[in-house]
Short mmCIF file of the C-alpha atoms (twelve columns), coordinates in Angstrom:
data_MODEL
# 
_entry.id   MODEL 
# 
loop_
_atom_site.group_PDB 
_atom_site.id 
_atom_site.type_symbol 
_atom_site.label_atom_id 
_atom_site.label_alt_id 
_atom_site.label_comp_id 
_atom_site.label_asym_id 
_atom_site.label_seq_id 
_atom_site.Cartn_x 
_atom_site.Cartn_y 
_atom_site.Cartn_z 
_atom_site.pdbx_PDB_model_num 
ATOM 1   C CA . UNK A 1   73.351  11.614  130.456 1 
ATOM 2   C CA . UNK A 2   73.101  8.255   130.128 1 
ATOM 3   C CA . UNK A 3   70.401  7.129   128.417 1 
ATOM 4   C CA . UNK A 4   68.092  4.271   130.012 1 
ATOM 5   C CA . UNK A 5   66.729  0.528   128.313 1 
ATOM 6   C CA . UNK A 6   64.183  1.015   127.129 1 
ATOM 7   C CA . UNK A 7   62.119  -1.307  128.933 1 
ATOM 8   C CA . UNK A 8   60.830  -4.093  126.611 1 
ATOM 9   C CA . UNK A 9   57.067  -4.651  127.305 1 
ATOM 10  C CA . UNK A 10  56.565  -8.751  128.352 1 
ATOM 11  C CA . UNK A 11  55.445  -10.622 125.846 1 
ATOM 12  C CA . UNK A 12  51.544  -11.054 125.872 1 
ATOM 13  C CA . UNK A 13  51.014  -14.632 127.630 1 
ATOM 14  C CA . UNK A 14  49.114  -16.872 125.096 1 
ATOM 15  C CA . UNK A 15  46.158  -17.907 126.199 1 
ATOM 16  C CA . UNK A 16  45.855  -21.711 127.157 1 
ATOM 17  C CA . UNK A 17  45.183  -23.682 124.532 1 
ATOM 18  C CA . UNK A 18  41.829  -24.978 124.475 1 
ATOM 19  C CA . UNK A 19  41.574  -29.024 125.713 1 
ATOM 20  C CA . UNK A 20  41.146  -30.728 122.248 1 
ATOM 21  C CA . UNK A 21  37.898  -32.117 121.564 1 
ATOM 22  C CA . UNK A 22  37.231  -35.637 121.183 1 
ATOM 23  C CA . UNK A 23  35.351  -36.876 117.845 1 
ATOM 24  C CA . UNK A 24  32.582  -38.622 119.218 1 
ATOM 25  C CA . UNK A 25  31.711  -41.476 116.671 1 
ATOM 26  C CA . UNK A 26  28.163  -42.747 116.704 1 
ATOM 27  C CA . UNK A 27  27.173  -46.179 115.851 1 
ATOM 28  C CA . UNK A 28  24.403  -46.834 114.417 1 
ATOM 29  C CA . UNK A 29  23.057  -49.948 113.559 1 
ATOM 30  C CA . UNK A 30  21.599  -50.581 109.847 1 
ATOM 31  C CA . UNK A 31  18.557  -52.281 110.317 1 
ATOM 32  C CA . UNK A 32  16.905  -54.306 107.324 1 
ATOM 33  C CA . UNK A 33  14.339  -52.444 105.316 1 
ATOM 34  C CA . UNK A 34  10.917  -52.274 106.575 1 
ATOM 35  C CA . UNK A 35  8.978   -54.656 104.779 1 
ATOM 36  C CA . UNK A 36  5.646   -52.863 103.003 1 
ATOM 37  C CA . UNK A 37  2.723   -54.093 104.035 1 
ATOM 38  C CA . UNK A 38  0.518   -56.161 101.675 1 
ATOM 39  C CA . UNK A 39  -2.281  -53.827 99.677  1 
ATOM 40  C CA . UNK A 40  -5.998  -54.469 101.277 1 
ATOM 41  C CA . UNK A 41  -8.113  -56.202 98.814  1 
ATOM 42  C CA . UNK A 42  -10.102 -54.018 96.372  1 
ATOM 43  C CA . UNK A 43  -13.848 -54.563 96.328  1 
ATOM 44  C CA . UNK A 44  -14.436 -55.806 93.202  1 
ATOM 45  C CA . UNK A 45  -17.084 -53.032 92.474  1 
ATOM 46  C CA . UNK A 46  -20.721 -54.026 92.031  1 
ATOM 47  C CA . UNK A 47  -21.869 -54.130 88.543  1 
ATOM 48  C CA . UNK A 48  -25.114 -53.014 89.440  1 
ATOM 49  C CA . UNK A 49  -26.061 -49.200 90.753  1 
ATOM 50  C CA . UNK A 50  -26.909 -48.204 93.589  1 
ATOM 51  C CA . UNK A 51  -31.420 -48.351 93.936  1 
ATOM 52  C CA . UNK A 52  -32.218 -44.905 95.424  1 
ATOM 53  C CA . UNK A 53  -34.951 -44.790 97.910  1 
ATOM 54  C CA . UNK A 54  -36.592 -41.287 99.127  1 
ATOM 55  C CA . UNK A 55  -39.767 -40.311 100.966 1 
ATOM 56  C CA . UNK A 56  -41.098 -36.463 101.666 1 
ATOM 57  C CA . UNK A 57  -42.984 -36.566 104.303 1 
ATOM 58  C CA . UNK A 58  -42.588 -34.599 107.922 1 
ATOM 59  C CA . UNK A 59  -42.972 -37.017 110.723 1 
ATOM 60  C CA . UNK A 60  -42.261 -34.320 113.283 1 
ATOM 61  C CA . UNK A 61  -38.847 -33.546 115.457 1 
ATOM 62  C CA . UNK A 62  -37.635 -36.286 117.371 1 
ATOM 63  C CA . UNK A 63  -39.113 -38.964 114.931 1 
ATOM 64  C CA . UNK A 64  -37.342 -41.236 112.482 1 
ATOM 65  C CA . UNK A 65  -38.085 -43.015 109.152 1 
ATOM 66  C CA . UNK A 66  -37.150 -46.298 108.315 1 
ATOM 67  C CA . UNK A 67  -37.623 -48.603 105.617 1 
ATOM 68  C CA . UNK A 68  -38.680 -52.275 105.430 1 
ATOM 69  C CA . UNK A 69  -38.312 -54.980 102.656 1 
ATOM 70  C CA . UNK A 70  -36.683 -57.389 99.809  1 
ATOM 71  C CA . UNK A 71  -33.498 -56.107 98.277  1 
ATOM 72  C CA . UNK A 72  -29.819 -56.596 99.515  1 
ATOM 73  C CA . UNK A 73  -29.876 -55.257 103.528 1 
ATOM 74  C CA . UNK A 74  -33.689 -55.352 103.750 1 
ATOM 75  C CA . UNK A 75  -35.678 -57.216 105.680 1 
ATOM 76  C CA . UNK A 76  -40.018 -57.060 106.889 1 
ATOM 77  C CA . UNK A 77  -38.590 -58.391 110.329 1 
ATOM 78  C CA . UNK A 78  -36.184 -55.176 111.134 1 
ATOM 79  C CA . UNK A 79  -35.891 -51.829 109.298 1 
ATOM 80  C CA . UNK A 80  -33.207 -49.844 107.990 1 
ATOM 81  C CA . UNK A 81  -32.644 -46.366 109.006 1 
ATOM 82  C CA . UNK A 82  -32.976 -44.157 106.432 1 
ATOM 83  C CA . UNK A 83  -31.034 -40.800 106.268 1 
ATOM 84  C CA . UNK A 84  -32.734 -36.820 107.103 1 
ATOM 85  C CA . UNK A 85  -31.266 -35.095 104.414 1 
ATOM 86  C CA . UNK A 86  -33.833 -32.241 104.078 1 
ATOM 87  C CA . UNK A 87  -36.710 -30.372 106.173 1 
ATOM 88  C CA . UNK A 88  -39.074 -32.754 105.161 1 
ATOM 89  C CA . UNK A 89  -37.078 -35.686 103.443 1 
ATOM 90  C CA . UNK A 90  -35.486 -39.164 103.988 1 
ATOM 91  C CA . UNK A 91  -33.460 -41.260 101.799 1 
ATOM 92  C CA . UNK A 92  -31.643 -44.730 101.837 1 
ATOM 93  C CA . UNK A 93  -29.487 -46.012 98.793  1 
ATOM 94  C CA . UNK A 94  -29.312 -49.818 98.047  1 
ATOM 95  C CA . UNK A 95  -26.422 -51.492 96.603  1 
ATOM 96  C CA . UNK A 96  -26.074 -54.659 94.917  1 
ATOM 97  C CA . UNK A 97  -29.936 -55.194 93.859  1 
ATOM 98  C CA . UNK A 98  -30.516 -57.230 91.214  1 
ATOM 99  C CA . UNK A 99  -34.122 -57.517 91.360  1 
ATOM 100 C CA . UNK A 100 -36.503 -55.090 91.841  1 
ATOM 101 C CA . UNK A 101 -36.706 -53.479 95.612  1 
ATOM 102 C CA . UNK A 102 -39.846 -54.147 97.157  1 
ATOM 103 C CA . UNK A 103 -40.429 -51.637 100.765 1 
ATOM 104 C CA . UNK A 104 -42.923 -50.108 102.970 1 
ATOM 105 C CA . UNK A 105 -41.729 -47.079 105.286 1 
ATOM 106 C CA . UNK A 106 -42.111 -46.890 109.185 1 
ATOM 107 C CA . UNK A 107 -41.864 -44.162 111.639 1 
ATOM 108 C CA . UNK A 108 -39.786 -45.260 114.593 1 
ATOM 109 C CA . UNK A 109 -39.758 -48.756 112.982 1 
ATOM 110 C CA . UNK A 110 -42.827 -49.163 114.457 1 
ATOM 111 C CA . UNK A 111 -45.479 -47.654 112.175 1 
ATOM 112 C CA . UNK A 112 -46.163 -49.064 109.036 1 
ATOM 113 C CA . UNK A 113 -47.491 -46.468 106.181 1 
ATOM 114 C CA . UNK A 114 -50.688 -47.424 104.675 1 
ATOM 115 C CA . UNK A 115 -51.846 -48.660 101.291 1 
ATOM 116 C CA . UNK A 116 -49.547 -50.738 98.926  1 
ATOM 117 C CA . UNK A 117 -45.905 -51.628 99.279  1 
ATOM 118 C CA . UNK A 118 -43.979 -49.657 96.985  1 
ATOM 119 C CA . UNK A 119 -41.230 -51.229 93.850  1 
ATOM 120 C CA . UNK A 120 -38.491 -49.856 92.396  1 
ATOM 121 C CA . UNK A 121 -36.396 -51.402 90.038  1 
ATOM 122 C CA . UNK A 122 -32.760 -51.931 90.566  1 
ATOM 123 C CA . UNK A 123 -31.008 -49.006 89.891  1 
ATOM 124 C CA . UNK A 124 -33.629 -47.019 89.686  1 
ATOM 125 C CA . UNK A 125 -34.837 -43.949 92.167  1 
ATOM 126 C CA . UNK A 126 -38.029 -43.414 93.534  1 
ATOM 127 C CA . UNK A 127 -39.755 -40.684 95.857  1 
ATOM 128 C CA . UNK A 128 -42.435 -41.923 97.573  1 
ATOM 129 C CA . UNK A 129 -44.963 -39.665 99.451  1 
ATOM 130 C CA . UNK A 130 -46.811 -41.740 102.828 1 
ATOM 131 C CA . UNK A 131 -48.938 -41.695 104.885 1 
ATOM 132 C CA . UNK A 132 -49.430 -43.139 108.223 1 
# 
């Protein structure tokens, strides 16, 4: 008998080589520095404190207080409007008197409280209690 080849199994095709990949180079271009911007100004801080001014009163919902007078931000031609930090109280802080802060208190800067007009030194705090 005569014996056969053996049949030699093809050699497995390689597989197509893969395209090559381009480096892609990316240009960037160096820009200068960013410049800081100058620092604001500080505030050269206020050697005197801050004048306190409070009133307990309730002037009803819908209402609000406001204060009249001489000090830094005052004036008796318009008020300033002072703060509801409570149920039944107001406050406004002063900065920068140097004298003592003479005010009256108004409801709705319209309604002037009766009597005296109140003082405070500067850097003081006062609660006042009007009435209208």
């Amino acid at each position: 008998m005569k014996k056969s080849a053996k049949s030699v199994p093809a050699a497995k095709a390689k597989p197509a080589a893969k395209p090559a990949i381009k480096a892609v180079t990316k240009v960037v271009a160096k820009s200068a520095p960013a410049k800081k911007a100058a620092a604001p100004a500080k505030k050269k801080p206020s050697s005197e404190p801050a004048t306190f001014l409070s009133a307990q009163i309730d002037i009803g919902f819908g209402n609000h207080l406001y204060v009249r007078g001489e000090g830094p931000g005052l004036s008796w031609d318009h008020g300033l409007a002072m703060d509801n930090t409570g149920s039944n109280l107001w406050t406004a802080t002063i900065k920068g008197a140097k004298l003592p802060v003479v005010f009256k208190v108004l409801v709705n800067d319209l309604t002037w409280n009766v009597g005296a007009d109140y003082s405070v030194d500067a850097g003081q705090s006062i609660t006042v209690y009007p009435t209208f």
